[in-house]
Every structure is written in structure tokens, then in C-alpha cells.
Short mmCIF file of C-alpha atoms in Angstrom, two decimals:
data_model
loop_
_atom_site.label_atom_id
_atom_site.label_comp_id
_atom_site.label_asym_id
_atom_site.label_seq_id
_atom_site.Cartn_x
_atom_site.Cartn_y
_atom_site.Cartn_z
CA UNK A 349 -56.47 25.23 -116.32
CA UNK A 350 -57.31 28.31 -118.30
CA UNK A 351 -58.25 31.73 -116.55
CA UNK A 352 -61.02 33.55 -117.71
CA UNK A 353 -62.34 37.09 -117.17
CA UNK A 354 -65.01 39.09 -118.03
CA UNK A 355 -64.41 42.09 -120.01
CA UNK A 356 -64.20 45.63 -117.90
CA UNK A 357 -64.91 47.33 -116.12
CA UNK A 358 -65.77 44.28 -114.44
CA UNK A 359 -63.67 41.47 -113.57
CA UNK A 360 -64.22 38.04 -111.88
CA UNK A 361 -61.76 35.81 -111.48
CA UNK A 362 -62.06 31.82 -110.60
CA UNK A 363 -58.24 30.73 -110.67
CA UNK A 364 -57.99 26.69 -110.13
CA UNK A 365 -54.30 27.34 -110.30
CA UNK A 366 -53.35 30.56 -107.79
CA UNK A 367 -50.04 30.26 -108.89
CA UNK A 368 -50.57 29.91 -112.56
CA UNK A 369 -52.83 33.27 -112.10
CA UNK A 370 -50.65 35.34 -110.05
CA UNK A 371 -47.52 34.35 -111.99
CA UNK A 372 -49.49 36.23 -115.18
CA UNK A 373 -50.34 38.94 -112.30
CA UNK A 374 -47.13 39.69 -112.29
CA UNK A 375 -46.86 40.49 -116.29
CA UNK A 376 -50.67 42.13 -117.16
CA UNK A 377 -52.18 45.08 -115.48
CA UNK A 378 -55.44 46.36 -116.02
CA UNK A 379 -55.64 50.10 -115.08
CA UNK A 380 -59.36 50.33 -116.57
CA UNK A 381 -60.78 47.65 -113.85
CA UNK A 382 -62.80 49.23 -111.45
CA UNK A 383 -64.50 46.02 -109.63
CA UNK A 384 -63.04 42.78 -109.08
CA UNK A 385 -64.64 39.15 -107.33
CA UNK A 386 -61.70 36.74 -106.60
CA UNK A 387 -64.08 33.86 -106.51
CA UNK A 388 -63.19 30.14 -105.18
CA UNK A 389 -63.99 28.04 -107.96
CA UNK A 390 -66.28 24.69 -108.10
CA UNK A 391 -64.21 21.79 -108.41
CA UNK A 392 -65.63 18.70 -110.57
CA UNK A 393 -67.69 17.31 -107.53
CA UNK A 394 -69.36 20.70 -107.62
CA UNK A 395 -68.10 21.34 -104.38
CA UNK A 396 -66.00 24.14 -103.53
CA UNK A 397 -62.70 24.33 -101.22
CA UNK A 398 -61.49 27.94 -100.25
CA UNK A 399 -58.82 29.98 -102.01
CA UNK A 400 -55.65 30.66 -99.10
CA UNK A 401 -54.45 33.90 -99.84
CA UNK A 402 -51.03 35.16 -98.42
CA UNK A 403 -49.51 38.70 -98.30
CA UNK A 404 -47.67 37.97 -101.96
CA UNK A 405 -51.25 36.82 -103.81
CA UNK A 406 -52.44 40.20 -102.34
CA UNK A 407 -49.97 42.26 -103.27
CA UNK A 408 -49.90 40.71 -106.47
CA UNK A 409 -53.75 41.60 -107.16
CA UNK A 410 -53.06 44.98 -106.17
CA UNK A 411 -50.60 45.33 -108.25
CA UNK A 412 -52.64 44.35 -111.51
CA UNK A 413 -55.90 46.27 -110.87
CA UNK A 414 -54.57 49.28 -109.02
CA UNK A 415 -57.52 51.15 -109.43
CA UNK A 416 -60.12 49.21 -108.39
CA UNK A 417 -63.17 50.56 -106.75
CA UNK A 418 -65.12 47.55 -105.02
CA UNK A 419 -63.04 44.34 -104.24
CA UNK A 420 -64.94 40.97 -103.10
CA UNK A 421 -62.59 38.19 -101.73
CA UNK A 422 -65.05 34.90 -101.90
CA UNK A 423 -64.25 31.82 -100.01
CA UNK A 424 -60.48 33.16 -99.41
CA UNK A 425 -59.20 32.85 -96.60
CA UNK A 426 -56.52 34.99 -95.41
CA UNK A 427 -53.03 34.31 -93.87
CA UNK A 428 -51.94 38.50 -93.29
CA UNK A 429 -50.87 40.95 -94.96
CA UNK A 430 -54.32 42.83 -95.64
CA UNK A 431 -52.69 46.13 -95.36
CA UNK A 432 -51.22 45.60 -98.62
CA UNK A 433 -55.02 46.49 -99.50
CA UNK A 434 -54.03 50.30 -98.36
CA UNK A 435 -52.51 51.13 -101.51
CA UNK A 436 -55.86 50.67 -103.28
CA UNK A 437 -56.64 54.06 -102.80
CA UNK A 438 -59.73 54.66 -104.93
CA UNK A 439 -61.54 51.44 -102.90
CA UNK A 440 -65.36 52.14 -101.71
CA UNK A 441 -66.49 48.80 -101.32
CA UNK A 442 -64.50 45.94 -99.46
CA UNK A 443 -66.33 42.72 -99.28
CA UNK A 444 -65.13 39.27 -97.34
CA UNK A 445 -67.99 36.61 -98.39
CA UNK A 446 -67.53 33.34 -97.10
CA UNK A 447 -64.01 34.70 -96.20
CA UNK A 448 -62.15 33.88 -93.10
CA UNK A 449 -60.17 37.17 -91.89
CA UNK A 450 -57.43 36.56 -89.03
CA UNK A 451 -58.72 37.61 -85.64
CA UNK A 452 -56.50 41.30 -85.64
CA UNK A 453 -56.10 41.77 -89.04
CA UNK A 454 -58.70 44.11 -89.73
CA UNK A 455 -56.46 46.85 -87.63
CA UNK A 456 -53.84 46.61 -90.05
CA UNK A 457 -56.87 48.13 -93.10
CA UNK A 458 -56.97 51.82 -93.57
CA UNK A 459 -58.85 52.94 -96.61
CA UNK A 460 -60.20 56.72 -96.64
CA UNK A 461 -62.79 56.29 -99.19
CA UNK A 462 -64.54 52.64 -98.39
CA UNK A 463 -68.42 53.39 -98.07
CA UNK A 464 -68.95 49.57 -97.92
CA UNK A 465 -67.74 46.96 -96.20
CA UNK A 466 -69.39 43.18 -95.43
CA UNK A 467 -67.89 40.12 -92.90
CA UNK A 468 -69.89 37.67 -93.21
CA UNK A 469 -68.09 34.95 -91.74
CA UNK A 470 -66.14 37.10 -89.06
CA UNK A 471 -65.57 34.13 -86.76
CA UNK A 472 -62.17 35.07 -86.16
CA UNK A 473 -62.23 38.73 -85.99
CA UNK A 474 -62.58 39.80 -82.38
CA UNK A 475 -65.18 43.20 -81.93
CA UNK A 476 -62.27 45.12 -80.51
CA UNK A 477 -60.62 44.73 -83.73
CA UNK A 478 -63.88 45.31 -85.58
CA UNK A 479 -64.55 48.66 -83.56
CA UNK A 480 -61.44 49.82 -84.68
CA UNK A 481 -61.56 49.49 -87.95
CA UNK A 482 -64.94 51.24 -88.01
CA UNK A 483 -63.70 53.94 -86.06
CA UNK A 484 -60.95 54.39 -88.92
CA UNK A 485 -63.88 54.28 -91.59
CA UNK A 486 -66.43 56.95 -91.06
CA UNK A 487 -67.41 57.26 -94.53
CA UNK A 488 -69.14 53.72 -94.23
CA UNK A 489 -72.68 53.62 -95.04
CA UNK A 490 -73.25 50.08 -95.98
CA UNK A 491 -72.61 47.35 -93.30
CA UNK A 492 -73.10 43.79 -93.27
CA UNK A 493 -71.85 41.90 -90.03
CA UNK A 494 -71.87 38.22 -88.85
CA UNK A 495 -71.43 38.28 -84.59
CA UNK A 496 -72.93 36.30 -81.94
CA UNK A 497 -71.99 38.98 -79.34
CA UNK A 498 -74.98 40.75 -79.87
CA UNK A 499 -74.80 43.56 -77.53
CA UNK A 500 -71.79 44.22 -78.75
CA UNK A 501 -72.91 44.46 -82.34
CA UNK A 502 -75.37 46.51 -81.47
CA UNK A 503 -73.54 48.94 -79.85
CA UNK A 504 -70.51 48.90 -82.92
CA UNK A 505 -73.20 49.61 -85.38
CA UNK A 506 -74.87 52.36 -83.65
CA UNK A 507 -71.64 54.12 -83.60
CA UNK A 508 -71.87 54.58 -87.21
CA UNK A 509 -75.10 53.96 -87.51
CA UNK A 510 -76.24 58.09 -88.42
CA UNK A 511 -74.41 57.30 -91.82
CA UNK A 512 -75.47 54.27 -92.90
CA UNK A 513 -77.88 53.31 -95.76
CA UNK A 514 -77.62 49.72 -95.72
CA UNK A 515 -77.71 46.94 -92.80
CA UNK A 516 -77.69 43.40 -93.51
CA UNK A 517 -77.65 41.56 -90.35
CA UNK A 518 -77.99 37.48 -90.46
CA UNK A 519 -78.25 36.22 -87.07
CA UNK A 520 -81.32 34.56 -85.08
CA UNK A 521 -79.85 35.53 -82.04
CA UNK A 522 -80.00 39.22 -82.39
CA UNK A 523 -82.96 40.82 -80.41
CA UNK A 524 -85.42 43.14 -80.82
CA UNK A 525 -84.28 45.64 -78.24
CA UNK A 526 -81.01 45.52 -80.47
CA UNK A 527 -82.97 45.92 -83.83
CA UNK A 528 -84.45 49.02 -81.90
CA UNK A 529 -81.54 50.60 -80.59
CA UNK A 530 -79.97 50.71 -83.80
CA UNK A 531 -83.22 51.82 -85.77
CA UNK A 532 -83.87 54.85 -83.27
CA UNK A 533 -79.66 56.11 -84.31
CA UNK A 534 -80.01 55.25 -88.22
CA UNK A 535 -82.07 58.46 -89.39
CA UNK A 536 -80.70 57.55 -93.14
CA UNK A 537 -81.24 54.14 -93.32
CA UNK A 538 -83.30 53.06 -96.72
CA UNK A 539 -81.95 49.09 -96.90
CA UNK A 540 -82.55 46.85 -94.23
CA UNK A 541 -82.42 43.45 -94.15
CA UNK A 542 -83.21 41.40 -91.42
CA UNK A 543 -83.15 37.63 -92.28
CA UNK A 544 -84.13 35.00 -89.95
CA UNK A 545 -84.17 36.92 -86.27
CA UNK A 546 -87.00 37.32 -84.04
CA UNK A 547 -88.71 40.60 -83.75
CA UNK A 548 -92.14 42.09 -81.78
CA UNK A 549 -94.18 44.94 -82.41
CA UNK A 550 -91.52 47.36 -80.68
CA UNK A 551 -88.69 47.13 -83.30
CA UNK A 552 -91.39 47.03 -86.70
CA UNK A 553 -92.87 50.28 -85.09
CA UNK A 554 -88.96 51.47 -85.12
CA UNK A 555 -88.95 50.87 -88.63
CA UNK A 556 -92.03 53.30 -89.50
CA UNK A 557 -89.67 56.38 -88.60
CA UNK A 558 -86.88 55.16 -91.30
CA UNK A 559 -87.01 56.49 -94.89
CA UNK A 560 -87.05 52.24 -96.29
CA UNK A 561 -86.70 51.59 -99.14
CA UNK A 562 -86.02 47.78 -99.71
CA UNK A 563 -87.04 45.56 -96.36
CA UNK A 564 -86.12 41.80 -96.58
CA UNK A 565 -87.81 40.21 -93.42
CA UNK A 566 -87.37 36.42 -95.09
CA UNK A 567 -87.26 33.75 -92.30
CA UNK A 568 -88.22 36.03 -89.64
CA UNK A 569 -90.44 34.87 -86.61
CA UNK A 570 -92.94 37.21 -84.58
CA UNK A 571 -93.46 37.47 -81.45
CA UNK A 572 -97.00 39.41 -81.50
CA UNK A 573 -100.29 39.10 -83.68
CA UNK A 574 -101.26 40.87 -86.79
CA UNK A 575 -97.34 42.26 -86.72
CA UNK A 576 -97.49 43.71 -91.03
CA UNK A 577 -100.12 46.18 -89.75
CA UNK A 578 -97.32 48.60 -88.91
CA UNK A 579 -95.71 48.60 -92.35
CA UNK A 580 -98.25 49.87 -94.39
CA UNK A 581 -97.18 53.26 -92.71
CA UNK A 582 -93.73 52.47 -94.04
CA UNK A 583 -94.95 54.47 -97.74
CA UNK A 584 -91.55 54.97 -99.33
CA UNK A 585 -91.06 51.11 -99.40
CA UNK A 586 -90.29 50.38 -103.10
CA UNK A 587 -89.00 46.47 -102.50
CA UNK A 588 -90.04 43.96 -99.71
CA UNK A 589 -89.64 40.80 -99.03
CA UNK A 590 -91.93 38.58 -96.84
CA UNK A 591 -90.42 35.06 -97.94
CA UNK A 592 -90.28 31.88 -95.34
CA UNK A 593 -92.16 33.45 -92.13
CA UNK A 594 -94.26 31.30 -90.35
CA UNK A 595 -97.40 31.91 -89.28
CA UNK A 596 -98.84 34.88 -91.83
CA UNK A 597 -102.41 34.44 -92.48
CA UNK A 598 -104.71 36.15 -94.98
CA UNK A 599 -105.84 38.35 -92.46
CA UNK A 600 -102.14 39.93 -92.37
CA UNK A 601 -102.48 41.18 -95.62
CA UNK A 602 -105.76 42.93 -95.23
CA UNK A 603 -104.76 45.94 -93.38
CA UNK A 604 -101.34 47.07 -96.59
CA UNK A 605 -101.30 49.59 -98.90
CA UNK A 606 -98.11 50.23 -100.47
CA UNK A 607 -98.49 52.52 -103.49
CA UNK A 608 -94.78 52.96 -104.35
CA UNK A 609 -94.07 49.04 -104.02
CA UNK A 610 -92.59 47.34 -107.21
CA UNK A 611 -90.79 44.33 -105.58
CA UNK A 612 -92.43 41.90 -103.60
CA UNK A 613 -91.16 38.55 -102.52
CA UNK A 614 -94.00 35.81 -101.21
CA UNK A 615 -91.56 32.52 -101.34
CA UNK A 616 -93.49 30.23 -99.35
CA UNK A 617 -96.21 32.05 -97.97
CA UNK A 618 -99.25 30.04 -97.68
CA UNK A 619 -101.75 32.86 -98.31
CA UNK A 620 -105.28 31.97 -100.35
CA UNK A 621 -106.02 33.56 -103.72
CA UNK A 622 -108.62 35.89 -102.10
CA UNK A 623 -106.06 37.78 -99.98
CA UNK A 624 -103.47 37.95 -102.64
CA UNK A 625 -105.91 39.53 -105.32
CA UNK A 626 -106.77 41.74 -102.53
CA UNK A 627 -103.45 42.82 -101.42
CA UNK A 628 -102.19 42.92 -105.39
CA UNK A 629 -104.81 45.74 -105.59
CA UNK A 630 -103.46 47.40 -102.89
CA UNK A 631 -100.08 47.74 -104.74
CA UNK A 632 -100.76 49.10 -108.02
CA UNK A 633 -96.89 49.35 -109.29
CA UNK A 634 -95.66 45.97 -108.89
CA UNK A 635 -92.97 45.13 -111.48
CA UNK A 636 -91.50 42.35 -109.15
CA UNK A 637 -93.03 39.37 -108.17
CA UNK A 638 -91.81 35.78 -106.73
CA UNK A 639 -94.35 33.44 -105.08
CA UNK A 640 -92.50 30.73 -105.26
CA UNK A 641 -93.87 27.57 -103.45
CA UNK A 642 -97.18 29.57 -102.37
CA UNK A 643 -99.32 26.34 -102.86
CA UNK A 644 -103.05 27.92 -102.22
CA UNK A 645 -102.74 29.87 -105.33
CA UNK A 646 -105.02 29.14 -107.94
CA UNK A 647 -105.41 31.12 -111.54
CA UNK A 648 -107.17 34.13 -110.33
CA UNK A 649 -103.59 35.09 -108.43
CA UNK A 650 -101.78 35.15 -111.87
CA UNK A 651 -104.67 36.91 -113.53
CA UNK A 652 -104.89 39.45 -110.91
CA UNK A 653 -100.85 40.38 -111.35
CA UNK A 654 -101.17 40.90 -115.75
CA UNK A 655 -103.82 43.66 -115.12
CA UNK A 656 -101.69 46.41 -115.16
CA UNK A 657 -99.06 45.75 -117.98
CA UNK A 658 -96.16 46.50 -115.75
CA UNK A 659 -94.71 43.29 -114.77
CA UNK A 660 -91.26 42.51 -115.72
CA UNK A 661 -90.25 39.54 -113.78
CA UNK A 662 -92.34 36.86 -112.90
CA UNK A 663 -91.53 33.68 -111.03
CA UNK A 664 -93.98 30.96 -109.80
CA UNK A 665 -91.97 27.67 -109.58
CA UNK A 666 -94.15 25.36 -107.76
CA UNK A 667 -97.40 26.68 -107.78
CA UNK A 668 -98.96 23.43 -109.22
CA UNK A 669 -102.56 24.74 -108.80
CA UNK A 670 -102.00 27.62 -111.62
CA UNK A 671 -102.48 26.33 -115.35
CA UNK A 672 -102.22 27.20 -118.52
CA UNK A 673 -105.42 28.74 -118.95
CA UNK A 674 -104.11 31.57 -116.38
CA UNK A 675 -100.57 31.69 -118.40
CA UNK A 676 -102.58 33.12 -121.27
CA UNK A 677 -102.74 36.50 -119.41
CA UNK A 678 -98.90 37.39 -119.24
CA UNK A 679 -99.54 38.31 -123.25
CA UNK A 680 -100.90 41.54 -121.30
CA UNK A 681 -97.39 41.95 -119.77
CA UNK A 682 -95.10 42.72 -123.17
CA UNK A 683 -92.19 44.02 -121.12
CA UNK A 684 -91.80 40.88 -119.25
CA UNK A 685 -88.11 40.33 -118.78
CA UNK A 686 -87.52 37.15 -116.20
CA UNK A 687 -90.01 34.35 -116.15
CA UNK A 688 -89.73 30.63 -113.94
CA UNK A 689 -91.96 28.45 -114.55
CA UNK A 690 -90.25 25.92 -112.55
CA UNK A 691 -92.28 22.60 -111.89
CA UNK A 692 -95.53 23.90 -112.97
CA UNK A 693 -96.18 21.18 -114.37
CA UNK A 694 -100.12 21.62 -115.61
CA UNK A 695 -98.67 23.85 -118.39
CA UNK A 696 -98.97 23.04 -122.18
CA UNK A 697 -96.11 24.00 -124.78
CA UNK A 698 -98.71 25.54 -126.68
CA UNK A 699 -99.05 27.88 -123.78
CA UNK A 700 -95.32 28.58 -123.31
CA UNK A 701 -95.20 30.13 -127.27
CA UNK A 702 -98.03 31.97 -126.83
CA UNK A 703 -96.29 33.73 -124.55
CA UNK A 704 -93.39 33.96 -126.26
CA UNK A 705 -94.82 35.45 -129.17
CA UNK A 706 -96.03 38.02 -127.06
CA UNK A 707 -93.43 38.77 -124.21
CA UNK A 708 -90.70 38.93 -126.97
CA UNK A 709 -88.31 40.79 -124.51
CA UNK A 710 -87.73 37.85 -121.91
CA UNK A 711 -84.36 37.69 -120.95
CA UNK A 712 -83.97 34.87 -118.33
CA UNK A 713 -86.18 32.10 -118.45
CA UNK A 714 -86.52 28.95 -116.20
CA UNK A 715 -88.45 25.96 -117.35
CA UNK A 716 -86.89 23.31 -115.33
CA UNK A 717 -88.88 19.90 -114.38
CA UNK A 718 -91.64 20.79 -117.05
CA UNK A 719 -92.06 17.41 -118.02
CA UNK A 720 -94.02 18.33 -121.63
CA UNK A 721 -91.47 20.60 -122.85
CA UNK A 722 -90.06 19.15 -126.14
CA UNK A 723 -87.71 19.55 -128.44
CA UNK A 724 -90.11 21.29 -131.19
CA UNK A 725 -91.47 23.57 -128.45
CA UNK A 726 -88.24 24.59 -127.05
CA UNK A 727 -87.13 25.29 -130.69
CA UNK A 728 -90.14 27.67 -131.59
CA UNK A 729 -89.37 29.40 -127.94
CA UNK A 730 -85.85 30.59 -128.43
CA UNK A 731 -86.73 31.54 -132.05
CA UNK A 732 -89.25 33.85 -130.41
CA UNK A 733 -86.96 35.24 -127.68
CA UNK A 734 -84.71 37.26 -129.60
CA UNK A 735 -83.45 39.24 -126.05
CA UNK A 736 -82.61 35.60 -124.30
CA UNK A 737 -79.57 35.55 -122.23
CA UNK A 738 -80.45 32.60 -119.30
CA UNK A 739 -82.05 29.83 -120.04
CA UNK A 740 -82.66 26.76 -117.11
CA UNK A 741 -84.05 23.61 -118.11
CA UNK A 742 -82.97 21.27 -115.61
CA UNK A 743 -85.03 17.85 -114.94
CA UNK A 744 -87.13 18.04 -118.66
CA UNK A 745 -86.59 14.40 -119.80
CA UNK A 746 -87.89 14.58 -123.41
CA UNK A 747 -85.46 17.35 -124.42
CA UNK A 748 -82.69 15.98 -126.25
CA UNK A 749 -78.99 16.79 -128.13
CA UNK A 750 -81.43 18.18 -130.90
CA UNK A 751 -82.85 21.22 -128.57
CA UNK A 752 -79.65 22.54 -127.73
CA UNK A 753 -78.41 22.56 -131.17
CA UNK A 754 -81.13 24.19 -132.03
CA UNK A 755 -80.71 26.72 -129.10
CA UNK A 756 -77.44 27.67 -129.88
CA UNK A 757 -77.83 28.15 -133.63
CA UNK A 758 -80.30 30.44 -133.10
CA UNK A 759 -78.69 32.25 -129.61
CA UNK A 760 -75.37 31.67 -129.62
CA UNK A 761 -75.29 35.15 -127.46
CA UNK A 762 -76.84 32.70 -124.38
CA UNK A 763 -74.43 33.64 -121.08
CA UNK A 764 -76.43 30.97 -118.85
CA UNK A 765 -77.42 28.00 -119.51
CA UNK A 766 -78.46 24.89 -116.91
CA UNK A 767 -79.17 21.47 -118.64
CA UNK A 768 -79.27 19.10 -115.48
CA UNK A 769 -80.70 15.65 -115.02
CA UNK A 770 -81.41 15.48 -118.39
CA UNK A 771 -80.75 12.86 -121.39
CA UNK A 772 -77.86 14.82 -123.29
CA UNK A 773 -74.93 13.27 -124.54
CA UNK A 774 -71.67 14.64 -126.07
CA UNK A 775 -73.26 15.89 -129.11
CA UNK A 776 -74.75 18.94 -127.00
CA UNK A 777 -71.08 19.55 -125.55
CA UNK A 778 -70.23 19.43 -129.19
CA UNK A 779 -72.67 21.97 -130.35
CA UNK A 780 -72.23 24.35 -127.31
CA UNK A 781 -68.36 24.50 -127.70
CA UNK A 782 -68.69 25.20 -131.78
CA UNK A 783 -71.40 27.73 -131.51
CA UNK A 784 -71.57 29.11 -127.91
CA UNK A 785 -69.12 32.38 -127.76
CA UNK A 786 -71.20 34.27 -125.13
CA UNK A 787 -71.04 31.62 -122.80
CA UNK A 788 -69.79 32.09 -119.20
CA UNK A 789 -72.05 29.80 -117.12
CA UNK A 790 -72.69 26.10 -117.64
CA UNK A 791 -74.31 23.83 -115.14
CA UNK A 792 -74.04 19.99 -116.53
CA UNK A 793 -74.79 17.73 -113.44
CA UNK A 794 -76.39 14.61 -113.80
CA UNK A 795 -76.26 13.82 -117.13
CA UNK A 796 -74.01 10.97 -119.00
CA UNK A 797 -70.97 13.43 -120.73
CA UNK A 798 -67.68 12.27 -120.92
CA UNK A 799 -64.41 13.75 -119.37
CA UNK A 800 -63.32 14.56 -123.17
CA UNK A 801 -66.68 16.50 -123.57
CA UNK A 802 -66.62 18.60 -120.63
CA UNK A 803 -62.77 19.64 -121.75
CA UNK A 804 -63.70 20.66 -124.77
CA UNK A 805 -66.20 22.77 -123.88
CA UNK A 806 -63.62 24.31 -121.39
CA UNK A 807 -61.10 24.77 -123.97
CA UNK A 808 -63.40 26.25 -126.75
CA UNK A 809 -65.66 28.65 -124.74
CA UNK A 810 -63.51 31.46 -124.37
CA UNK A 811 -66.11 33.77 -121.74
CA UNK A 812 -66.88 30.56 -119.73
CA UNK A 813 -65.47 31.11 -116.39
CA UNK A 814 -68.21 28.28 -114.23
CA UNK A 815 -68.89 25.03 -115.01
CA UNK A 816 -70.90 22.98 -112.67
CA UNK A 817 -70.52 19.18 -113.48
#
């Protein structure tokens, strides 16, 4: 199968064939990439199997993009040789997602200039090894890190802790004397995320002496009552998110004020319209909102959030209490740039080009399981959005071979597009591989194309580098 590549600085690779990549590794070099994601790719069940990467692939990829800058090995998993990654000697960022790492490894890495690093699967990597390589690294300021061994985590990232900037820790095990102990040591810290452990009133009043920036709390569970109160002191927040805890109640989001806030992440939060008009007021420079599957919203919410004229992305997928008659308001937000409307399914397609009339700069766009949306309708929208670059419209059954012909005459520029569970055929596969030059993702499952279809459309599109069948 064919390579592709996007054009540089930045590269990502998905090679189906390692040998048929690194065997034209050996021939090209590319001295003007700076980042580069080696990325396992989906195979035609959509599922993916992990890249094995041996000391020649890496020497090989060192080798073609000697100057790279940031390096992301994704689902690879590594036999040795990871000190051939020493002769990158421009690398700040070193990231192993979904990557398995041999246990001592890491000792072998020695890079003078890496400011980030992630492990997120570092099953294999014991801490000694780990404690090392930070002590060889005391540039880092952005960590990510996997471990059960919590103590020992803890203590590991407090050793390095006065430099960093960013923590993303992912474990339900770690505690909140941990979360503490490293909060009282990081006097720089302005990202922290914190998905899915348990924390009390102790570590969140930690948190109030950091200079935060972005907080992600999602999936986190409290231990004590009314436990948001303390970070309305946290004033130079600028992006938090709140998405999956249990247990909020309106009276949680009585006592914030966050006047520099512009992000703000509500997936799943059952809070009433009342307390979210109340609390939108309360952050007068949102720019950033997802309240995705936050069910007790009703149309005063939406109308609440267009007041200002500064939202730019919007999503609401599966708030089936808002209707059109609250959609009508975004034509006060004209530099909306990302809008999902995913399963709201009490809005009209006269609605949807009103506001496309209006918000002519949308970029990405998500109207998947909108049962109304037509052919006509989806027509008139992408002749509105001139600026369109995503486009999702997964589960709409009366959108046919006609609306993407239509979509790509009009945008052949499109980079993503997601057409599942529809009623396409081969004529769409037709259109998209004559017409679609821009195009690098493609997500096709569920519907009736043929092998010959989906090859063409491989063969044809020469940016497309995923293809999700």
C-alpha cells in the first residue's frame, strides 16, 4: 500500500508495509521536518494492531528526519535500540502513546534538549529506570506518566516537579496526599490534568497557590461537599474542564467566577438551565463551550451563551431538549468556527442555513444522526461555508450519492469527512476520488461500498493517509 505524508514541517506517517516504508527511508531525507507521528494504522476491520519497531526501523527514521524537534511513536512497540534516538539532537518533545517501551530501555535515552516527554503505557518500564532517565533530563517541563506505584510516582515527579508546566496524570489510584505533595513543589505549573482520580478538599485548595491555566478534572470523584468552591480563587484559569463527575449539583456552580475563562467543558453534567445561565454570566469570555449530553438543558442555555458574540466553537450533541427556535441565536456569534449538532434531533434544515448564512466562517461541522437533514439542505450548507474543512454526517439516512457530489464540487478543499451508517453507494467513492484533493481523513463504516470503491479512493486521493472502513 501507498505511504502518505503530510506536507512539512509536519509529518505523519501510517506505513501498512514497515518494510516498504523504511526501504524508501533509506533513499529520501527530509532535513526541513521538524515533527513527526509514526502512527499504527487502522486495518480494514477498523481495528488497529501495533507497529514492532527494532533498532534498524529506528535508525532508519533517524536517519531521514534528522532534525526533528518532537517525535511521537503511536502504538509501536519497541524491541531496543532507543539510543539510536540520541543522535536526534535538536529533540524537545519525545512521546510513547499507546507504546510499549522495554522495562530498561529508557536508561539507554540521553537527549539534552527534550522539554517533553509522555509514557503512557509504561507497563514495562520499571521506576528505577524511569528515575534515571529524569535525572538525565532536567530541562523537562511537560510530563505525562502511567504508574500504579503511586508513591513512587509521586516522589519521581516531585523531583522535577519546580520545572514543570504540564502534568497529565491518568490513574484512579493516585491519592490526594500525592496530588498534594506534588502541587506544594510545582511553583510553575499552569496545565494540569487530572482525569479520573479521587481528590478532597486538601489537594483542590493545593491547586489555588498554582498559576493554572488549563485544569481538566473529567471523571474525577470527590470526596467532600460543595468541592468547586475553591476554584473560583484559581483567577488565571483560561480553560477547564468539568466533564463526567458525578455528583455536581446546581448549587456547585453558584459560588464561580472566572473572568479570564474561555474554555469550558460540561460533557455530561446534569446541571438545570437556571444554574448554567447563572454561571455563563459569571464567565463573560467564553469562546469554548461543549455540553455534550447535559440533558436538563433547555433553550434559554443556548440563548444565554450567543449574548456576547464571542463564541467560536460550539458543541451540543445530545441535548434533545434545545430546538431550533434557540439555534436562531448563534447568527449573533459570526466568528463561530466548530459547531456539533450531533443528535439534536428537534432541529429544522431551515434552521441549519440560517445559520450558515450567518456564521460563514465555520470550519468543522458535525451533523451526524440528524434525521431531517437532506440532500437540498446539505447542498445550500456547504455552498454557504466557504471556510469548511470537517464535515461529520454519520447516521443521516435521507442523504444520498447526490449530497456528496454536491459537497465536493463545491469543497473539494474538505480534509475530513465521516459518512457512516448511511445509504451511499460507489458513486460517492466515485465523486470523492475525482474531486477530493485535500482529503486526508475518510471514515466509511457501515455503508454498502465495494472493495473496488474503497481502492480507488485510496489510489486517487493523494493527501489521504486514514481510512476507516
Amino acid at each position: 500500500m501507498p505511504l502518505f505524508e503530510f506536507a512539512f514541517p509536519h509529518v505523519t506517517v501510517y506505513p501498512r508495509d514497515l518494510e516498504l516504508f523504511f526501504a524508501s527511508a533509506a533513499t529520501t531525507s527530509h532535513l526541513n521536518t521538524r515533527s513527526l507521528v509514526v502512527h499504527a494504522p487502522n486495518r480494514f476491520n477498523n481495528e488497529q494492531s501495533a507497529l514492532i519497531l527494532t533498532e534498524r526501523h529506528l535508525t532508519c527514521i533517524v536517519d531521514r528526519y534528522p532534525n526533528l524537534t518532537a517525535l511521537n511513536l503511536h502504538m509501536c512497540n519497541m524491541t531496543g535500540g532507543l539510543s539510536e534516538l540520541n543522535r536526534l539532537s535538536k529533540l524537545r518533545q519525545l512521546r510513547f502513546s499507546n507504546s510499549d517501551v522495554p522495562e530498561w530501555e529508557l536508561v539507554n535515552i540521553l537527549l539534552p534538549h527534550l522539554h517533553v516527554f509522555s509514557l503512557s503505557n509504561g507497563r514495562r518500564v520499571v521506576p528505577e529506570s524511569l528515575m534515571f532517565f529524569l535525572s538525565r533530563h532536567p530541562l523537562i517541563t511537560g510530563l505525562e506518566l502511567p504508574f500504579t506505584d503511586m508513591d513512587c510516582t509521586s516522589r519521581m515527579i516531585a523531583d522535577v516537579a519546580p520545572h514543570l508546566y504540564c502534568l497529565n496524570l491518568n490513574c484512579s489510584n493516585f491519592s490526594s496526599d500525592n496530588i498534594a505533595r506534588i502541587a506544594l513543589c510545582a511553583h510553575s505549573l499552569s496545565v494540569l490534568r487530572l482525569q479520573y482520580l479521587t481528590l478532597d478538599g486538601t489537594a483542590l485548595q493545593c491547586f489555588t497557590n498554582l498559576p493554572l491555566q488549563e485544569l481538566d478534572l473529567s471523571g474525577v470523584r470527590f470526596t467532600s461537599r460543595y468541592p468547586l468552591t475553591r476554584l473560583s480563587l484559581i483567577q488565571t484559569l483560561v480553560s477547564l474542564s468539568l466533564a463526567d463527575i458525578q455528583g455536581l449539583t446546581d448549587a456547585d456552580f453558584t459560588a464561580f467566577y472566572f473572568y479570564n475563562l474561555r474554555v469550558l467543558n460540561l460533557t455530561g453534567i446534569q446541571i438545570s438551565s437556571a444554574a448554567f445561565v447563572y454561571f455563563v454570566a459569571r464567565c463573560p469570555r467564553l469562546q469554548d463551550v461543549d455540553i455534550t449530553r447535559c440533558s436538563n438543558l433547555k433553550n434559554k442555555s443556548l440563548l444565554s451563551l450567543s449574548k456576547t458574540g464571542l463564541l467560536k466553537r460550539l458543541c451540543i450533541a445530545y441535548c434533545r431538549k434545545i430546538t431550533s427556535a434557540a439555534l436562531y441565536s448563534l447568527a449573533e456569534s459570526p466568528h463561530l468556527t466548530a459547531l456539533s449538532l450531533s443528535a439534536c434531533r428537534r432541529i429544522w434544515n431551515k434552521t441549519l442555513i440560517h445559520i450558515a448564512e450567518r456564521c460563514t466562517e465555520i470550519q468543522s461541522l458535525n451533523l451526524s444522526r440528524l434525521t431531517k437533514l437532506d440532500d437540498s439542505t446539505l447542498t445550500k450548507l456547504v455552498e454557504e461555508l466557504s471556510c469548511l474543512q470537517n464535515l461529520t454526517i454519520d447516521g443521516c439516512p435521507k442523504l444520498t450519492d447526490t449530497a456528496i457530489a454536491a459537497l465536493f464540487t463545491r469543497r473539494p478543499q474538505l480534509t475530513e469527512l465521516s459518512m457512516c451508517w448511511g445509504n451511499f453507494t460507489d458513486k460517492s467513492l466515485q465523486c470523492i476520488a475525482a474531486l477530493a484533493f485535500g482529503l486526508q481523513f475518510l471514515a466509511l463504516r457501515g455503508n454498502q461500498f465495494t472493495e473496488d470503491g474503497i481502492k480507488l479512493v485510496r489510489h486517487r486521493c493523494p493527501s489521504l493517509h486514514t481510512i476507516e472502513v
